[in-house]
């Protein structure tokens, strides 16, 4: 068992209304497709623990942690931002999602597995140090990264984000943290309408709508890979968002299934060259559930070496 699969039933209980695209059906589709493809047979399945307030506070303000926990409704929904709501189960789901990445980091850094995929929701990469936004409450990837640096003492952790939306929250938390290199691609002129994406430890490549596969791969090859090789990460964390797929209405990059398997292979090669293949991947976006399930299977397939 070289790859961990970390999830929890609580992540299915958070929902933001019948018509909201960030829905429990996303996780169900992924789980069913991984089973169908036989991939779960090759993975060590773990239940996600609840993240502690101490773990969350490495990436967020104490106020944000406290206010989020306190906002939980007993029934119905409370609105957090125009796109984001909480139900009675949201807090536990958000704590499981962040806790999954903490556990994944422990399993990988303790050598129990080579890599891990966290099949969790809510996603995290829009959650800033002091704010929930864009379907996200806690920044799962950043909480895991800070666990790796602050608890395990790592000096170089790479964060790779191929979600169609810019990971503004991850940038907000990790910018100027010299122990972290963030590499992303995202669609320009799309939520969260990022304009200030530069920074010494940031390689954020904006791509216009309808860029397609070739431009995406060129951005990865020309910008991410040389920066990653110079950085020589001790661990690679992936904010794995699949909403740049051409079947997904959230964006218009026009990527296809093969692009997600390709980029995963590039990342896996970086991880093999520098850190014994150590990868922690966590689900971000991806709302066309059939395409999402196929692309996650392609992504996980590379991790388990079944590709
Ligand atoms: Zn997204």
Short mmCIF file of C-alpha atoms and ligand atoms in Angstrom, two decimals:
data_model
loop_
_atom_site.label_atom_id
_atom_site.label_comp_id
_atom_site.label_asym_id
_atom_site.label_seq_id
_atom_site.Cartn_x
_atom_site.Cartn_y
_atom_site.Cartn_z
CA UNK A 1 0.00 0.00 0.00
CA UNK A 2 1.95 2.98 -1.23
CA UNK A 3 -0.87 5.51 -1.69
CA UNK A 4 -3.35 6.62 0.96
CA UNK A 5 -6.96 7.55 0.20
CA UNK A 6 -8.36 9.78 2.93
CA UNK A 7 -12.00 10.77 3.20
CA UNK A 8 -14.89 10.87 5.69
CA UNK A 9 -18.67 10.51 5.58
CA UNK A 10 -18.97 13.92 7.28
CA UNK A 11 -17.72 15.51 4.04
CA UNK A 12 -20.94 14.28 2.35
CA UNK A 13 -23.21 15.99 4.91
CA UNK A 14 -22.15 19.56 4.18
CA UNK A 15 -24.42 21.01 1.48
CA UNK A 16 -25.29 24.51 0.32
CA UNK A 17 -28.70 23.98 -1.29
CA UNK A 18 -30.11 21.71 -4.00
CA UNK A 19 -28.78 23.74 -6.92
CA UNK A 20 -25.30 24.46 -5.60
CA UNK A 21 -22.53 22.97 -7.79
CA UNK A 22 -20.25 22.21 -4.82
CA UNK A 23 -22.40 19.26 -3.83
CA UNK A 24 -22.01 15.89 -2.07
CA UNK A 25 -22.56 14.15 -5.42
CA UNK A 26 -19.03 15.17 -6.37
CA UNK A 27 -17.46 12.88 -3.77
CA UNK A 28 -19.89 10.05 -4.47
CA UNK A 29 -19.03 10.14 -8.17
CA UNK A 30 -15.31 10.05 -7.46
CA UNK A 31 -15.62 7.19 -4.99
CA UNK A 32 -17.78 5.13 -7.37
CA UNK A 33 -15.42 5.68 -10.29
CA UNK A 34 -12.29 4.81 -8.29
CA UNK A 35 -14.01 1.61 -7.18
CA UNK A 36 -15.09 0.85 -10.75
CA UNK A 37 -11.53 1.35 -12.02
CA UNK A 38 -10.14 -0.90 -9.30
CA UNK A 39 -7.93 1.89 -7.97
CA UNK A 40 -9.16 1.69 -4.39
CA UNK A 41 -7.87 -1.89 -4.26
CA UNK A 42 -4.39 -0.42 -4.47
CA UNK A 43 -4.83 2.29 -1.84
CA UNK A 44 -4.72 2.40 1.95
CA UNK A 45 -8.08 3.85 2.98
CA UNK A 46 -8.14 6.13 6.04
CA UNK A 47 -10.86 8.13 7.75
CA UNK A 48 -10.05 11.81 8.02
CA UNK A 49 -9.60 13.06 11.59
CA UNK A 50 -10.92 16.43 12.76
CA UNK A 51 -8.31 19.15 12.47
CA UNK A 52 -7.50 20.80 15.79
CA UNK A 53 -7.73 24.53 16.40
CA UNK A 54 -3.98 24.57 16.88
CA UNK A 55 -3.45 23.00 13.44
CA UNK A 56 -5.86 25.48 11.80
CA UNK A 57 -4.24 28.45 13.53
CA UNK A 58 -0.95 27.76 11.74
CA UNK A 59 -2.66 28.98 8.54
CA UNK A 60 -5.54 31.11 9.85
CA UNK A 61 -6.13 33.79 12.45
CA UNK A 62 -7.53 32.56 15.74
CA UNK A 63 -10.46 34.89 15.07
CA UNK A 64 -11.30 33.20 11.76
CA UNK A 65 -11.16 29.76 13.36
CA UNK A 66 -13.30 30.84 16.30
CA UNK A 67 -15.86 32.72 14.17
CA UNK A 68 -16.22 29.84 11.72
CA UNK A 69 -16.85 27.32 14.48
CA UNK A 70 -19.32 29.69 16.14
CA UNK A 71 -21.26 30.38 12.92
CA UNK A 72 -22.51 26.80 12.61
CA UNK A 73 -26.35 26.79 12.43
CA UNK A 74 -28.40 24.21 14.32
CA UNK A 75 -30.64 23.85 11.28
CA UNK A 76 -31.08 25.48 7.89
CA UNK A 77 -28.35 27.54 6.25
CA UNK A 78 -26.33 30.62 7.10
CA UNK A 79 -24.79 32.69 4.32
CA UNK A 80 -21.03 33.24 4.57
CA UNK A 81 -20.48 35.01 1.26
CA UNK A 82 -22.64 35.28 -1.89
CA UNK A 83 -21.55 31.78 -3.03
CA UNK A 84 -20.94 30.05 0.28
CA UNK A 85 -23.27 28.74 2.96
CA UNK A 86 -23.05 26.61 6.07
CA UNK A 87 -25.47 23.94 7.24
CA UNK A 88 -25.38 22.10 10.54
CA UNK A 89 -22.72 19.69 9.21
CA UNK A 90 -20.40 22.18 7.52
CA UNK A 91 -18.06 22.71 10.44
CA UNK A 92 -17.37 19.01 10.89
CA UNK A 93 -16.87 18.57 7.14
CA UNK A 94 -14.45 21.51 7.05
CA UNK A 95 -12.54 20.14 10.04
CA UNK A 96 -12.36 16.69 8.37
CA UNK A 97 -11.14 18.24 5.10
CA UNK A 98 -8.29 20.07 6.82
CA UNK A 99 -7.63 17.10 9.10
CA UNK A 100 -7.33 14.83 6.06
CA UNK A 101 -4.42 16.86 4.71
CA UNK A 102 -2.74 16.87 8.12
CA UNK A 103 -3.07 13.06 8.30
CA UNK A 104 -1.85 12.73 4.70
CA UNK A 105 1.20 14.80 5.57
CA UNK A 106 1.94 12.62 8.60
CA UNK A 107 1.53 9.36 6.65
CA UNK A 108 3.79 10.54 3.84
CA UNK A 109 6.46 12.12 6.04
CA UNK A 110 6.52 9.13 8.38
CA UNK A 111 7.09 6.88 5.36
CA UNK A 112 3.91 4.84 5.75
CA UNK A 113 2.90 5.71 2.19
CA UNK A 114 4.64 7.46 -0.69
CA UNK A 115 1.70 9.68 -1.55
CA UNK A 116 -1.87 10.42 -0.52
CA UNK A 117 -5.08 11.69 -2.10
CA UNK A 118 -7.59 13.51 0.12
CA UNK A 119 -11.10 13.04 -1.29
CA UNK A 120 -12.71 15.82 0.73
CA UNK A 121 -15.02 18.80 0.62
CA UNK A 122 -15.43 21.67 1.29
CA UNK A 123 -12.44 22.69 -0.81
CA UNK A 124 -9.91 25.12 0.60
CA UNK A 125 -7.78 27.20 -1.74
CA UNK A 126 -9.94 30.36 -1.68
CA UNK A 127 -10.00 30.50 2.13
CA UNK A 128 -7.71 33.31 3.24
CA UNK A 129 -5.89 33.76 6.51
CA UNK A 130 -8.81 35.66 7.97
CA UNK A 131 -11.78 34.85 5.70
CA UNK A 132 -13.93 32.10 4.23
CA UNK A 133 -14.90 32.59 0.58
CA UNK A 134 -15.65 30.83 -2.69
CA UNK A 135 -17.05 27.57 -1.23
CA UNK A 136 -14.02 27.35 1.12
CA UNK A 137 -13.83 27.68 4.93
CA UNK A 138 -10.36 26.50 5.93
CA UNK A 139 -7.40 26.29 3.56
CA UNK A 140 -6.81 22.55 3.68
CA UNK A 141 -3.60 22.60 1.63
CA UNK A 142 -2.08 25.48 3.63
CA UNK A 143 -2.95 23.79 6.94
CA UNK A 144 -1.15 20.66 5.72
CA UNK A 145 1.84 22.65 4.51
CA UNK A 146 2.22 24.46 7.82
CA UNK A 147 1.96 21.09 9.58
CA UNK A 148 4.84 19.89 7.40
CA UNK A 149 6.98 22.96 8.08
CA UNK A 150 6.11 23.77 11.68
CA UNK A 151 5.69 20.26 13.12
CA UNK A 152 7.88 18.11 10.86
CA UNK A 153 10.45 20.85 10.31
CA UNK A 154 10.53 20.77 6.51
CA UNK A 155 12.35 23.67 4.89
CA UNK A 156 11.06 23.37 1.31
CA UNK A 157 7.45 22.44 0.45
CA UNK A 158 6.04 23.01 -3.04
CA UNK A 159 2.35 23.79 -3.51
CA UNK A 160 1.00 23.13 -6.99
CA UNK A 161 -2.49 24.39 -7.87
CA UNK A 162 -4.04 23.53 -11.25
CA UNK A 163 -7.61 24.53 -10.36
CA UNK A 164 -9.15 26.84 -13.00
CA UNK A 165 -9.51 29.53 -10.32
CA UNK A 166 -6.55 31.27 -8.76
CA UNK A 167 -5.77 30.04 -5.24
CA UNK A 168 -5.99 33.46 -3.67
CA UNK A 169 -6.30 32.04 -0.18
CA UNK A 170 -3.17 29.93 -0.47
CA UNK A 171 -1.30 32.93 -1.81
CA UNK A 172 -2.61 35.11 1.01
CA UNK A 173 -1.41 32.64 3.64
CA UNK A 174 1.85 31.46 2.08
CA UNK A 175 3.21 34.50 0.27
CA UNK A 176 6.64 35.43 1.65
CA UNK A 177 6.96 32.11 3.50
CA UNK A 178 10.43 31.18 2.26
CA UNK A 179 9.82 27.52 3.08
CA UNK A 180 7.10 27.35 0.39
CA UNK A 181 7.07 27.67 -3.41
CA UNK A 182 3.58 28.03 -4.92
CA UNK A 183 3.13 27.19 -8.61
CA UNK A 184 -0.26 27.65 -10.21
CA UNK A 185 -2.11 28.04 -13.45
CA UNK A 186 -5.50 29.71 -13.53
CA UNK A 187 -7.90 31.35 -15.96
CA UNK A 188 -7.62 35.14 -16.08
CA UNK A 189 -10.71 37.36 -15.79
CA UNK A 190 -12.44 34.69 -13.73
CA UNK A 191 -13.30 34.45 -10.02
CA UNK A 192 -11.60 35.55 -7.74
CA UNK A 193 -10.37 38.07 -10.34
CA UNK A 194 -6.81 37.97 -9.02
CA UNK A 195 -4.63 40.85 -10.10
CA UNK A 196 -1.79 40.76 -7.57
CA UNK A 197 -0.33 37.31 -8.12
CA UNK A 198 3.42 37.97 -8.09
CA UNK A 199 5.82 37.30 -5.23
CA UNK A 200 9.25 35.86 -4.62
CA UNK A 201 7.82 32.44 -3.81
CA UNK A 202 4.95 32.56 -6.32
CA UNK A 203 4.89 31.19 -9.88
CA UNK A 204 1.31 32.05 -10.83
CA UNK A 205 0.61 31.75 -14.54
CA UNK A 206 -2.64 33.26 -15.79
CA UNK A 207 -4.09 31.79 -18.96
CA UNK A 208 -6.85 33.47 -20.98
CA UNK A 209 -10.14 31.71 -21.65
CA UNK A 210 -9.96 29.02 -24.38
CA UNK A 211 -6.20 28.62 -23.95
CA UNK A 212 -6.53 24.84 -24.33
CA UNK A 213 -4.17 21.96 -23.69
CA UNK A 214 -1.08 23.20 -25.50
CA UNK A 215 -0.92 26.53 -23.66
CA UNK A 216 -1.52 24.83 -20.31
CA UNK A 217 1.25 22.30 -20.90
CA UNK A 218 3.59 25.03 -22.13
CA UNK A 219 3.00 27.04 -18.93
CA UNK A 220 3.78 24.00 -16.81
CA UNK A 221 6.88 23.04 -18.80
CA UNK A 222 8.33 26.54 -19.15
CA UNK A 223 7.45 28.06 -15.79
CA UNK A 224 6.63 25.48 -13.12
CA UNK A 225 9.13 22.75 -13.82
CA UNK A 226 12.33 24.86 -13.89
CA UNK A 227 11.24 26.68 -10.72
CA UNK A 228 10.42 23.40 -8.99
CA UNK A 229 13.78 21.88 -9.94
CA UNK A 230 15.62 24.94 -8.59
CA UNK A 231 13.56 24.80 -5.37
CA UNK A 232 14.12 21.04 -4.87
CA UNK A 233 11.07 20.37 -2.68
CA UNK A 234 11.13 17.95 0.24
CA UNK A 235 7.36 17.44 -0.21
CA UNK A 236 4.91 18.33 -2.97
CA UNK A 237 1.35 19.33 -2.06
CA UNK A 238 -1.25 19.53 -4.83
CA UNK A 239 -4.40 21.64 -4.80
CA UNK A 240 -6.11 19.37 -7.31
CA UNK A 241 -8.97 21.21 -8.98
CA UNK A 242 -10.49 19.80 -12.13
CA UNK A 243 -12.79 22.67 -13.14
CA UNK A 244 -10.60 23.70 -16.08
CA UNK A 245 -12.07 20.70 -17.94
CA UNK A 246 -14.00 21.57 -21.09
CA UNK A 247 -17.11 19.81 -19.77
CA UNK A 248 -17.09 22.06 -16.66
CA UNK A 249 -19.18 25.24 -16.82
CA UNK A 250 -17.13 26.97 -14.10
CA UNK A 251 -14.33 27.94 -16.47
CA UNK A 252 -13.33 28.05 -20.10
CA UNK A 253 -9.75 26.82 -20.28
CA UNK A 254 -10.81 23.85 -22.42
CA UNK A 255 -8.64 21.17 -20.79
CA UNK A 256 -9.30 17.48 -21.38
CA UNK A 257 -8.87 14.29 -19.34
CA UNK A 258 -5.37 13.65 -20.70
CA UNK A 259 -4.12 17.02 -19.47
CA UNK A 260 -4.77 16.09 -15.84
CA UNK A 261 -2.95 12.77 -16.15
CA UNK A 262 -0.12 14.56 -17.96
CA UNK A 263 0.32 17.28 -15.35
CA UNK A 264 0.21 14.66 -12.59
CA UNK A 265 3.03 12.76 -14.32
CA UNK A 266 5.10 15.96 -14.51
CA UNK A 267 4.54 16.58 -10.80
CA UNK A 268 5.28 12.95 -9.92
CA UNK A 269 8.55 13.20 -11.86
CA UNK A 270 9.52 16.32 -9.88
CA UNK A 271 8.68 14.54 -6.64
CA UNK A 272 10.71 11.47 -7.65
CA UNK A 273 13.71 13.63 -8.58
CA UNK A 274 13.75 15.56 -5.31
CA UNK A 275 11.87 13.85 -2.50
CA UNK A 276 11.35 10.15 -3.10
CA UNK A 277 7.98 10.75 -4.79
CA UNK A 278 6.35 12.29 -1.70
CA UNK A 279 3.04 13.88 -2.76
CA UNK A 280 0.01 15.01 -0.78
CA UNK A 281 -2.91 15.83 -3.11
CA UNK A 282 -6.20 17.31 -1.99
CA UNK A 283 -9.39 17.91 -3.95
CA UNK A 284 -10.32 21.49 -4.77
CA UNK A 285 -12.79 22.28 -7.60
CA UNK A 286 -14.41 20.20 -10.34
CA UNK A 287 -18.16 20.43 -10.84
CA UNK A 288 -19.00 18.41 -13.97
CA UNK A 289 -19.22 15.22 -11.95
CA UNK A 290 -18.61 12.68 -14.73
CA UNK A 291 -15.53 14.52 -15.95
CA UNK A 292 -14.42 15.11 -12.37
CA UNK A 293 -14.60 11.40 -11.55
CA UNK A 294 -12.67 10.41 -14.68
CA UNK A 295 -9.98 13.04 -14.14
CA UNK A 296 -9.50 12.15 -10.48
CA UNK A 297 -9.11 8.51 -11.55
CA UNK A 298 -6.45 9.59 -14.05
CA UNK A 299 -4.71 11.67 -11.37
CA UNK A 300 -4.83 8.93 -8.74
CA UNK A 301 -3.87 6.35 -11.37
CA UNK A 302 -0.56 8.13 -11.87
CA UNK A 303 0.01 8.22 -8.10
CA UNK A 304 -0.53 4.47 -7.72
CA UNK A 305 1.58 3.80 -10.78
CA UNK A 306 -1.29 2.16 -12.60
CA UNK A 307 -1.18 4.66 -15.42
ZN1 LIG B 1 -12.05 26.21 -8.91
#
